Coordinates of N, CA and C in Angstrom, one line a residue:
X1 N -12.1 0.2 3.2 CA -13.5 0.5 3.4 C -14.3 0.5 2.1
X2 N -15.4 -0.2 2.1 CA -16.2 -0.3 0.9 C -17.1 0.8 0.7
X3 N -17.1 1.5 -0.4 CA -18.1 2.5 -0.7 C -19.2 2.0 -1.6
X4 N -20.3 2.8 -1.6 CA -21.4 2.3 -2.4 C -21.0 2.2 -3.9
X5 N -20.1 3.1 -4.3 CA -19.7 3.0 -5.8 C -18.9 1.7 -6.1
X6 N -18.5 1.0 -5.0 CA -17.7 -0.2 -5.2 C -18.6 -1.4 -5.4
X7 N -19.9 -1.2 -5.1 CA -20.9 -2.3 -5.1 C -20.9 -3.2 -6.3
X8 N -20.8 -2.5 -7.5 CA -20.9 -3.2 -8.7 C -19.6 -4.0 -9.1
X9 N -18.5 -3.7 -8.3 CA -17.2 -4.3 -8.6 C -16.9 -5.5 -7.6
X10 N -17.4 -5.4 -6.4 CA -17.1 -6.4 -5.4 C -17.6 -7.8 -5.8
X11 N -16.8 -8.8 -5.6 CA -17.1 -10.2 -5.9 C -17.8 -10.8 -4.6
X12 N -19.0 -11.3 -4.7 CA -19.6 -11.9 -3.6 C -19.8 -13.4 -3.8
X13 N -19.1 -13.9 -4.8 CA -19.3 -15.3 -5.2 C -18.4 -16.3 -4.4
X14 N -17.8 -17.2 -5.1 CA -16.9 -18.2 -4.5 C -15.8 -17.7 -3.6
X15 N -15.8 -18.2 -2.4 CA -14.8 -17.7 -1.4 C -13.4 -18.1 -1.9
X16 N -13.2 -19.3 -2.5 CA -11.9 -19.7 -3.0 C -11.4 -18.7 -4.1
X17 N -12.3 -18.4 -5.0 CA -12.0 -17.4 -6.1 C -11.6 -16.1 -5.5
X18 N -12.3 -15.6 -4.5 CA -12.0 -14.3 -3.9 C -10.6 -14.3 -3.2
X19 N -10.3 -15.4 -2.5 CA -9.0 -15.5 -1.9 C -7.9 -15.5 -2.9
X20 N -8.1 -16.2 -4.0 CA -7.1 -16.3 -5.1 C -6.9 -14.8 -5.7
X21 N -8.1 -14.2 -5.9 CA -8.0 -12.8 -6.4 C -7.3 -11.9 -5.4
X22 N -7.6 -12.1 -4.1 CA -6.9 -11.3 -3.1 C -5.4 -11.5 -3.1
X23 N -5.0 -12.7 -3.1 CA -3.6 -13.1 -3.1 C -2.9 -12.5 -4.4
X24 N -3.5 -12.6 -5.5 CA -3.0 -12.0 -6.8 C -2.9 -10.5 -6.6
X25 N -3.8 -9.9 -6.0 CA -3.8 -8.5 -5.7 C -2.6 -8.1 -4.9
X26 N -2.4 -8.8 -3.8 CA -1.2 -8.5 -2.9 C 0.1 -8.7 -3.7
X27 N 0.2 -9.7 -4.5 CA 1.4 -9.9 -5.3 C 1.6 -8.7 -6.3
X28 N 0.6 -8.4 -7.0 CA 0.8 -7.3 -8.0 C 1.1 -5.9 -7.3
X29 N 0.4 -5.7 -6.1 CA 0.7 -4.5 -5.3 C 2.2 -4.5 -5.0
X30 N 2.7 -5.6 -4.5 CA 4.1 -5.6 -4.1 C 5.1 -5.5 -5.3
X31 N 4.7 -6.0 -6.4 CA 5.5 -5.9 -7.6 C 5.5 -4.4 -8.0
X32 N 4.4 -3.7 -7.9 CA 4.3 -2.3 -8.2 C 5.2 -1.5 -7.3
X33 N 5.1 -1.8 -6.0 CA 6.0 -1.1 -5.0 C 7.5 -1.3 -5.4
X34 N 7.8 -2.6 -5.7 CA 9.2 -2.9 -6.0 C 9.7 -2.2 -7.3
X35 N 8.9 -2.1 -8.3 CA 9.2 -1.4 -9.5 C 9.4 0.1 -9.3
X36 N 8.5 0.6 -8.4 CA 8.6 2.1 -8.1 C 9.9 2.4 -7.4
X37 N 10.3 1.5 -6.5 CA 11.6 1.6 -5.8 C 12.7 1.6 -6.8
X38 N 12.7 0.7 -7.8 CA 13.7 0.6 -8.8 C 13.7 1.8 -9.7
X39 N 12.6 2.5 -9.9 CA 12.6 3.7 -10.7 C 13.4 4.8 -10.1
X40 N 13.5 4.8 -8.8 CA 14.4 5.7 -8.1 C 14.1 7.2 -8.1
X41 N 12.8 7.6 -8.3 CA 12.5 9.0 -8.3 C 11.4 9.3 -7.3
X42 N 11.3 8.5 -6.2 CA 10.4 8.7 -5.2 C 9.3 7.7 -5.1
X43 N 8.9 7.3 -3.9 CA 7.9 6.3 -3.6 C 6.9 6.8 -2.7
X44 N 5.9 5.9 -2.4 CA 4.8 6.3 -1.6 C 5.2 6.5 -0.1
X45 N 4.4 7.2 0.7 CA 4.8 7.5 2.1 C 5.1 6.3 2.9
X46 N 4.2 5.2 2.8 CA 4.5 4.0 3.6 C 5.8 3.3 3.1
X47 N 6.0 3.3 1.8 CA 7.2 2.6 1.3 C 8.4 3.4 1.6
X48 N 8.3 4.8 1.6 CA 9.5 5.6 1.9 C 9.9 5.4 3.4
X49 N 9.0 5.2 4.3 CA 9.3 5.0 5.7 C 10.0 3.6 5.9
X50 N 9.4 2.6 5.3 CA 10.0 1.2 5.5 C 11.3 1.1 4.8
X51 N 11.4 1.7 3.6 CA 12.7 1.7 2.8 C 13.8 2.4 3.6
X52 N 13.4 3.6 4.1 CA 14.4 4.3 4.9 C 14.9 3.5 6.1
X53 N 14.1 2.7 6.7 CA 14.5 1.9 7.9 C 15.5 0.8 7.4
X54 N 15.4 0.4 6.2 CA 16.4 -0.6 5.7 C 17.8 0.0 5.6
X55 N 17.8 1.3 5.4 CA 19.2 2.0 5.4 C 19.7 2.2 6.8
X56 N 18.8 2.4 7.7 CA 19.2 2.5 9.1 C 19.6 1.2 9.7
X57 N 18.9 0.1 9.3 CA 19.2 -1.2 9.8 C 19.3 -2.2 8.6
X58 N 20.4 -2.2 7.9 CA 20.6 -2.9 6.6 C 20.3 -4.4 6.7
X59 N 20.5 -5.0 7.9 CA 20.3 -6.4 8.0 C 18.8 -6.8 8.1
X60 N 17.9 -5.9 8.2 CA 16.5 -6.2 8.2 C 15.8 -5.8 6.9
X61 N 15.0 -6.7 6.4 CA 14.4 -6.5 5.1 C 13.3 -5.5 5.1
X62 N 12.9 -5.0 4.0 CA 11.8 -4.0 3.9 C 10.5 -4.7 4.2
X63 N 10.4 -6.0 3.8 CA 9.2 -6.7 4.1 C 9.0 -6.9 5.6
X64 N 10.1 -7.1 6.3 CA 10.0 -7.2 7.7 C 9.6 -5.9 8.4
X65 N 10.1 -4.8 7.9 CA 9.7 -3.5 8.4 C 8.3 -3.2 8.1
X66 N 7.8 -3.6 6.9 CA 6.4 -3.4 6.6 C 5.5 -4.2 7.5
X67 N 5.9 -5.4 7.8 CA 5.1 -6.2 8.7 C 5.1 -5.6 10.1
X68 N 6.2 -5.0 10.6 CA 6.3 -4.4 11.9 C 5.3 -3.2 11.9
X69 N 5.3 -2.4 10.8 CA 4.4 -1.2 10.7 C 3.0 -1.7 10.8
X70 N 2.6 -2.8 10.1 CA 1.3 -3.3 10.1 C 0.9 -3.7 11.5
X71 N 1.8 -4.4 12.2 CA 1.6 -4.8 13.6 C 1.3 -3.6 14.5
X72 N 2.1 -2.6 14.3 CA 2.0 -1.3 15.1 C 0.6 -0.7 14.8
X73 N 0.2 -0.7 13.5 CA -1.1 -0.1 13.2 C -2.3 -0.9 13.8
X74 N -2.1 -2.3 13.9 CA -3.1 -3.1 14.6 C -3.2 -2.7 16.1
X75 N -2.1 -2.5 16.7 CA -2.1 -2.1 18.1 C -2.7 -0.7 18.3
X76 N -2.4 0.2 17.4 CA -3.1 1.5 17.5 C -4.6 1.5 17.2
X77 N -5.0 0.5 16.4 CA -6.4 0.3 16.1 C -7.1 -0.1 17.4
X78 N -6.5 -1.0 18.1 CA -7.0 -1.4 19.4 C -7.1 -0.3 20.4
X79 N -6.0 0.5 20.5 CA -5.9 1.6 21.5 C -7.0 2.7 21.1
X80 N -7.3 2.9 19.8 CA -8.2 3.9 19.4 C -9.6 3.5 19.8
X81 N -10.0 2.3 19.6 CA -11.4 1.8 19.9 C -11.3 0.4 20.5
X82 N -10.9 0.3 21.7 CA -10.7 -1.0 22.3 C -12.0 -1.8 22.5
X83 N -13.1 -1.2 22.7 CA -14.4 -1.9 22.9 C -14.9 -2.5 21.6
X84 N -14.5 -1.9 20.4 CA -15.0 -2.4 19.1 C -14.0 -3.4 18.5
X85 N -12.8 -3.5 19.2 CA -11.8 -4.4 18.6 C -12.2 -5.9 18.8
X86 N -12.2 -6.7 17.7 CA -12.6 -8.1 17.8 C -11.4 -9.0 17.6
X87 N -11.4 -10.2 18.1 CA -10.3 -11.1 17.9 C -10.1 -11.4 16.5
X88 N -11.1 -11.4 15.6 CA -11.0 -11.7 14.2 C -10.1 -10.6 13.5
X89 N -9.9 -9.4 14.2 CA -9.1 -8.4 13.6 C -7.7 -8.9 13.4
X90 N -7.3 -9.8 14.3 CA -5.9 -10.4 14.2 C -5.7 -11.1 12.9
X91 N -6.8 -11.5 12.2 CA -6.7 -12.2 10.9 C -6.0 -11.3 9.9
X92 N -6.0 -10.0 10.1 CA -5.4 -9.1 9.2 C -3.9 -9.3 9.1
X93 N -3.3 -9.9 10.1 CA -1.9 -10.1 10.1 C -1.5 -11.2 9.1
X94 N -2.4 -12.0 8.7 CA -2.1 -13.1 7.7 C -1.8 -12.5 6.4
X95 N -2.7 -11.6 5.8 CA -2.3 -11.0 4.5 C -1.2 -10.0 4.7
X96 N -1.0 -9.4 5.9 CA 0.1 -8.6 6.1 C 1.5 -9.3 6.0
X97 N 1.5 -10.6 6.5 CA 2.6 -11.4 6.5 C 2.9 -11.8 5.0
X98 N 1.8 -12.2 4.3 CA 2.0 -12.6 2.9 C 2.5 -11.4 2.1
X99 N 2.0 -10.2 2.4 CA 2.5 -9.0 1.7 C 4.0 -8.8 1.9
X100 N 4.4 -9.0 3.2 CA 5.8 -8.8 3.5 C 6.7 -9.8 2.8
X101 N 6.2 -11.0 2.7 CA 7.0 -12.1 1.9 C 7.0 -11.8 0.5
X102 N 5.9 -11.4 -0.1 CA 5.9 -11.0 -1.6 C 6.8 -9.8 -1.8
X103 N 6.8 -8.8 -0.9 CA 7.6 -7.6 -1.1 C 9.0 -8.0 -1.2
X104 N 9.5 -8.8 -0.3 CA 10.9 -9.2 -0.3 C 11.2 -10.0 -1.5
X105 N 10.3 -10.9 -1.9 CA 10.5 -11.7 -3.1 C 10.7 -10.8 -4.4
X106 N 9.7 -9.8 -4.5 CA 9.7 -9.0 -5.7 C 10.9 -8.0 -5.7
X107 N 11.3 -7.6 -4.5 CA 12.5 -6.7 -4.5 C 13.7 -7.5 -5.0
X108 N 13.8 -8.8 -4.6 CA 14.9 -9.6 -5.1 C 14.8 -9.8 -6.6
X109 N 13.6 -10.1 -7.1 CA 13.4 -10.3 -8.5 C 13.7 -9.1 -9.4
X110 N 13.5 -7.9 -8.8 CA 13.7 -6.7 -9.6 C 15.1 -6.0 -9.3
X111 N 15.9 -6.7 -8.5 CA 17.2 -6.1 -8.1 C 18.1 -5.8 -9.3
X112 N 17.9 -6.5 -10.4 CA 18.7 -6.3 -11.6 C 18.4 -4.9 -12.3
X113 N 17.3 -4.3 -12.0 CA 16.9 -3.1 -12.7 C 17.6 -1.9 -12.2
X114 N 18.5 -1.3 -13.1 CA 19.2 -0.1 -12.8 C 19.1 0.8 -14.0
X115 N 18.5 1.9 -13.8 CA 18.2 2.8 -14.9 C 19.0 4.1 -14.7
X116 N 19.5 4.7 -15.8 CA 20.2 6.0 -15.8 C 19.4 7.1 -16.3
X117 N 18.7 6.9 -17.5 CA 17.9 7.9 -18.1 C 16.7 8.3 -17.3
X118 N 16.5 9.6 -17.1 CA 15.3 10.0 -16.3 C 14.0 9.6 -17.0
X119 N 13.9 9.6 -18.3 CA 12.7 9.3 -19.1 C 12.4 7.8 -18.8
X120 N 13.4 6.9 -18.7 CA 13.1 5.5 -18.4 C 12.7 5.3 -17.0
X121 N 13.2 6.1 -16.1 CA 12.8 6.0 -14.7 C 11.3 6.5 -14.5
X122 N 11.0 7.5 -15.3 CA 9.6 8.1 -15.2 C 8.6 7.0 -15.7
X123 N 9.0 6.5 -16.9 CA 8.1 5.5 -17.5 C 7.9 4.2 -16.6
X124 N 9.0 3.8 -16.0 CA 8.9 2.7 -15.1 C 8.0 3.0 -13.9
X125 N 8.1 4.2 -13.4 CA 7.2 4.6 -12.3 C 5.8 4.6 -12.7
X126 N 5.5 5.1 -13.9 CA 4.1 5.1 -14.4 C 3.6 3.7 -14.5
X127 N 4.4 2.8 -15.0 CA 4.0 1.4 -15.1 C 3.9 0.8 -13.7
X128 N 4.8 1.1 -12.8 CA 4.7 0.6 -11.4 C 3.4 1.0 -10.7
X129 N 3.1 2.2 -10.9 CA 1.8 2.7 -10.3 C 0.6 2.0 -10.8
X130 N 0.6 1.8 -12.2 CA -0.5 1.0 -12.8 C -0.6 -0.4 -12.2
X131 N 0.6 -1.0 -12.0 CA 0.6 -2.4 -11.5 C 0.1 -2.4 -10.0
X132 N 0.6 -1.5 -9.3 CA 0.2 -1.3 -7.9 C -1.3 -1.1 -7.7
X133 N -1.8 -0.2 -8.5 CA -3.2 0.1 -8.5 C -4.1 -1.0 -8.9
X134 N -3.6 -1.8 -9.9 CA -4.4 -3.0 -10.3 C -4.4 -4.0 -9.1
X135 N -3.3 -4.1 -8.4 CA -3.3 -5.0 -7.3 C -4.3 -4.6 -6.2
X136 N -4.4 -3.3 -6.0 CA -5.4 -2.7 -5.0 C -6.8 -3.0 -5.5
X137 N -7.0 -2.8 -6.8 CA -8.3 -3.0 -7.4 C -8.8 -4.5 -7.1
X138 N -7.9 -5.4 -7.3 CA -8.2 -6.8 -7.1 C -8.5 -7.1 -5.6
X139 N -7.8 -6.4 -4.8 CA -8.0 -6.6 -3.3 C -9.4 -6.0 -2.9
X140 N -9.7 -4.9 -3.5 CA -11.1 -4.3 -3.3 C -12.1 -5.2 -3.8
X141 N -11.9 -5.8 -5.0 CA -12.9 -6.7 -5.6 C -13.1 -7.9 -4.7
X142 N -12.1 -8.5 -4.2 CA -12.2 -9.7 -3.4 C -13.0 -9.4 -2.1
X143 N -12.9 -8.2 -1.6 CA -13.7 -7.8 -0.4 C -13.5 -8.8 0.8
X144 N -12.3 -9.0 1.2 CA -12.1 -10.0 2.3 C -11.6 -9.3 3.6
X145 N -10.3 -9.1 3.7 CA -9.7 -8.6 4.9 C -9.0 -7.3 4.7
X146 N -9.2 -6.3 5.5 CA -8.5 -5.1 5.5 C -7.1 -5.3 6.0
X147 N -6.1 -4.6 5.4 CA -4.8 -4.6 6.0 C -4.8 -3.7 7.3
X148 N -4.0 -4.0 8.3 CA -4.0 -3.2 9.5 C -3.9 -1.7 9.3
X149 N -3.1 -1.3 8.3 CA -3.0 0.2 8.0 C -4.3 0.8 7.7
X150 N -5.0 0.1 6.8 CA -6.3 0.6 6.3 C -7.4 0.5 7.5
X151 N -7.2 -0.6 8.3 CA -8.1 -0.8 9.4 C -7.9 0.4 10.4
X152 N -6.7 0.8 10.6 CA -6.5 2.0 11.5 C -7.1 3.2 11.0
X153 N -6.9 3.5 9.7 CA -7.5 4.7 9.1 C -9.0 4.7 9.2
X154 N -9.6 3.5 8.9 CA -11.1 3.4 9.1 C -11.5 3.6 10.5
X155 N -10.7 3.1 11.5 CA -11.1 3.3 12.9 C -11.1 4.7 13.3
X156 N -10.1 5.5 12.8 CA -10.0 6.9 13.1 C -11.2 7.6 12.4
X157 N -11.6 7.2 11.2 CA -12.7 7.7 10.6 C -14.0 7.5 11.4
X158 N -14.2 6.3 11.9 CA -15.4 6.0 12.7 C -15.3 6.8 14.1
X159 N -14.1 7.0 14.6 CA -14.0 7.6 15.9 C -14.2 9.1 15.8
X160 N -13.7 9.7 14.7 CA -13.8 11.2 14.6 C -15.0 11.7 13.8
X161 N -15.4 10.9 12.8 CA -16.5 11.3 11.9 C -16.0 12.3 10.9
X162 N -14.7 12.5 10.8 CA -14.2 13.4 9.7 C -14.2 12.7 8.4
X163 N -13.9 13.4 7.3 CA -13.9 12.9 6.0 C -12.8 11.8 5.9
X164 N -13.1 10.7 5.3 CA -12.1 9.6 5.2 C -10.9 10.0 4.4
X165 N -11.1 10.8 3.3 CA -10.0 11.2 2.5 C -9.1 12.1 3.2
X166 N -9.6 13.0 4.1 CA -8.8 13.9 4.9 C -7.9 13.1 5.9
X167 N -8.6 12.1 6.5 CA -7.8 11.3 7.5 C -6.7 10.5 6.8
X168 N -7.0 10.0 5.6 CA -5.9 9.3 4.9 C -4.8 10.2 4.5
X169 N -5.1 11.4 4.0 CA -4.1 12.4 3.7 C -3.2 12.7 4.9
X170 N -3.9 12.9 6.0 CA -3.1 13.3 7.3 C -2.2 12.1 7.7
X171 N -2.8 10.9 7.5 CA -2.0 9.7 7.9 C -0.8 9.6 7.0
X172 N -0.9 9.7 5.7 CA 0.2 9.7 4.7 C 1.2 10.7 5.0
X173 N 0.8 11.9 5.3 CA 1.7 13.0 5.7 C 2.5 12.7 6.9
X174 N 1.8 12.1 7.9 CA 2.5 11.7 9.1 C 3.6 10.7 8.8
X175 N 3.3 9.7 7.9 CA 4.3 8.7 7.5 C 5.5 9.4 6.8
X176 N 5.2 10.4 5.9 CA 6.2 11.1 5.2 C 7.1 11.9 6.2
X177 N 6.5 12.6 7.1 CA 7.3 13.4 8.1 C 8.1 12.5 8.9
X178 N 7.6 11.3 9.3 CA 8.4 10.4 10.1 C 9.5 9.8 9.3
X179 N 9.3 9.5 8.0 CA 10.4 9.0 7.2 C 11.5 10.1 7.0
X180 N 11.0 11.3 6.7 CA 12.0 12.4 6.6 C 12.8 12.7 7.8
X181 N 12.1 12.6 9.0 CA 12.8 12.9 10.3 C 13.8 11.8 10.6
X182 N 13.5 10.5 10.3 CA 14.4 9.4 10.5 C 15.6 9.6 9.6
X183 N 15.3 9.9 8.3 CA 16.4 10.2 7.4 C 17.3 11.2 7.8
X184 N 16.8 12.4 8.3 CA 17.6 13.5 8.7 C 18.5 13.1 9.9
X185 N 17.8 12.5 10.9 CA 18.5 12.2 12.2 C 19.6 11.0 12.0
X186 N 19.2 10.0 11.3 CA 20.1 8.8 11.2 C 21.0 8.8 9.9
X187 N 20.5 9.4 8.9 CA 21.3 9.3 7.6 C 21.8 10.7 7.1
X188 N 21.4 11.8 7.7 CA 21.8 13.1 7.3 C 20.9 13.8 6.3
X189 N 20.0 13.0 5.7 CA 19.1 13.6 4.7 C 17.9 12.7 4.5
X190 N 16.8 13.2 4.1 CA 15.6 12.3 3.8 C 15.9 11.5 2.5
X191 N 15.4 10.3 2.5 CA 15.6 9.4 1.3 C 14.2 9.0 0.8
X192 N 14.2 8.8 -0.6 CA 13.0 8.2 -1.2 C 11.8 9.1 -1.3
X193 N 12.0 10.4 -0.9 CA 10.9 11.3 -1.0 C 11.2 12.3 -2.1
X194 N 10.6 12.1 -3.3 CA 10.9 13.0 -4.4 C 9.6 13.3 -5.2
X195 N 9.8 13.7 -6.4 CA 8.6 14.0 -7.3 C 7.8 12.7 -7.5
X196 N 8.4 11.6 -7.5 CA 7.7 10.3 -7.7 C 6.7 10.1 -6.5
X197 N 6.9 10.6 -5.4 CA 6.0 10.5 -4.3 C 4.7 11.2 -4.6
X198 N 4.8 12.4 -5.2 CA 3.6 13.1 -5.6 C 2.9 12.4 -6.7
X199 N 3.7 12.0 -7.7 CA 3.2 11.3 -8.9 C 2.4 10.0 -8.5
X200 N 3.0 9.3 -7.5 CA 2.3 8.1 -7.0 C 1.0 8.4 -6.4
X201 N 0.9 9.5 -5.6 CA -0.3 9.9 -4.9 C -1.4 10.2 -5.9
X202 N -1.0 10.8 -7.1 CA -2.0 11.2 -8.1 C -2.4 10.0 -9.0
X203 N -1.4 9.3 -9.5 CA -1.7 8.2 -10.5 C -2.4 7.0 -9.9
X204 N -2.1 6.6 -8.7 CA -2.7 5.4 -8.2 C -4.2 5.5 -8.1
X205 N -4.6 6.7 -7.5 CA -6.1 6.9 -7.4 C -6.8 7.0 -8.8
X206 N -6.1 7.6 -9.8 CA -6.7 7.7 -11.1 C -6.7 6.3 -11.8
X207 N -5.7 5.6 -11.6 CA -5.7 4.2 -12.2 C -6.8 3.4 -11.6
X208 N -7.0 3.4 -10.3 CA -8.1 2.6 -9.7 C -9.5 3.1 -10.3
X209 N -9.7 4.4 -10.4 CA -10.9 4.8 -11.0 C -11.1 4.3 -12.4
X210 N -10.0 4.2 -13.2 CA -10.0 3.7 -14.5 C -10.4 2.2 -14.5
X211 N -9.8 1.5 -13.6 CA -10.1 0.0 -13.5 C -11.5 -0.2 -13.1
X212 N -12.1 0.6 -12.2 CA -13.5 0.5 -11.9 C -14.3 0.8 -13.1
X213 N -14.0 1.8 -13.8 CA -14.8 2.2 -15.0 C -14.8 1.1 -16.0
X214 N -13.6 0.6 -16.3 CA -13.4 -0.5 -17.4 C -14.2 -1.8 -16.9
X215 N -14.0 -2.1 -15.7 CA -14.7 -3.3 -15.2 C -16.2 -3.2 -15.4
X216 N -16.8 -2.1 -14.9 CA -18.2 -1.9 -15.0 C -18.7 -1.8 -16.4
X217 N -17.9 -1.2 -17.3 CA -18.2 -1.1 -18.7 C -18.3 -2.5 -19.4
X218 N -17.2 -3.2 -19.2 CA -17.2 -4.5 -19.9 C -18.0 -5.6 -19.3
X219 N -18.3 -5.5 -18.0 CA -19.1 -6.5 -17.3 C -20.6 -6.3 -17.7
X220 N -20.9 -5.1 -18.2 CA -22.3 -4.8 -18.6 C -22.5 -5.3 -20.1
X221 N -21.4 -5.3 -20.8 CA -21.5 -5.7 -22.2 C -21.7 -7.2 -22.4

């Protein structure tokens, strides 16, 4: 969802340039997710759910589970507001598929990273969140297609009129509870939900604010 404060950042120029920016954003986002997983001290709610599912069904990749989640969110978007659902909303599955492919690729590229020292894990998580946030920043700047997950959150926002931030928080908490429940039932304990989950929630938002600030500052100079 585009806010007024984003207006000075959003690119309204060449469509080709915006798609390149968007694709680069997706790649960096998935690289950040992959590095956060390798840090091993907790990941975001969405990643914790899809990562947990790979432990329950080891033959299915995390990218595949992420795409399934996006597909489910698109279905829920339709069920929430069927009259407002447009055929063009299915276009959101294209970047969702690309994200799934990039995620599996980057998980493979980072598979060699194994850290023992907690300080190293923490620093990697901080860098991962910075990378993830920059990917999100580029996607916001491109201003093209919302991912189905974001589309669903926006739909609930329009349907209920409640604060967008509160809806997003409730949505993330639902993903966390679902991830923890699946972990308890199928694996005996929750996985991937640790202090890094909280750190991720704090840092990503702050990084995006920083990127907005820096872009506006240097674009004026």
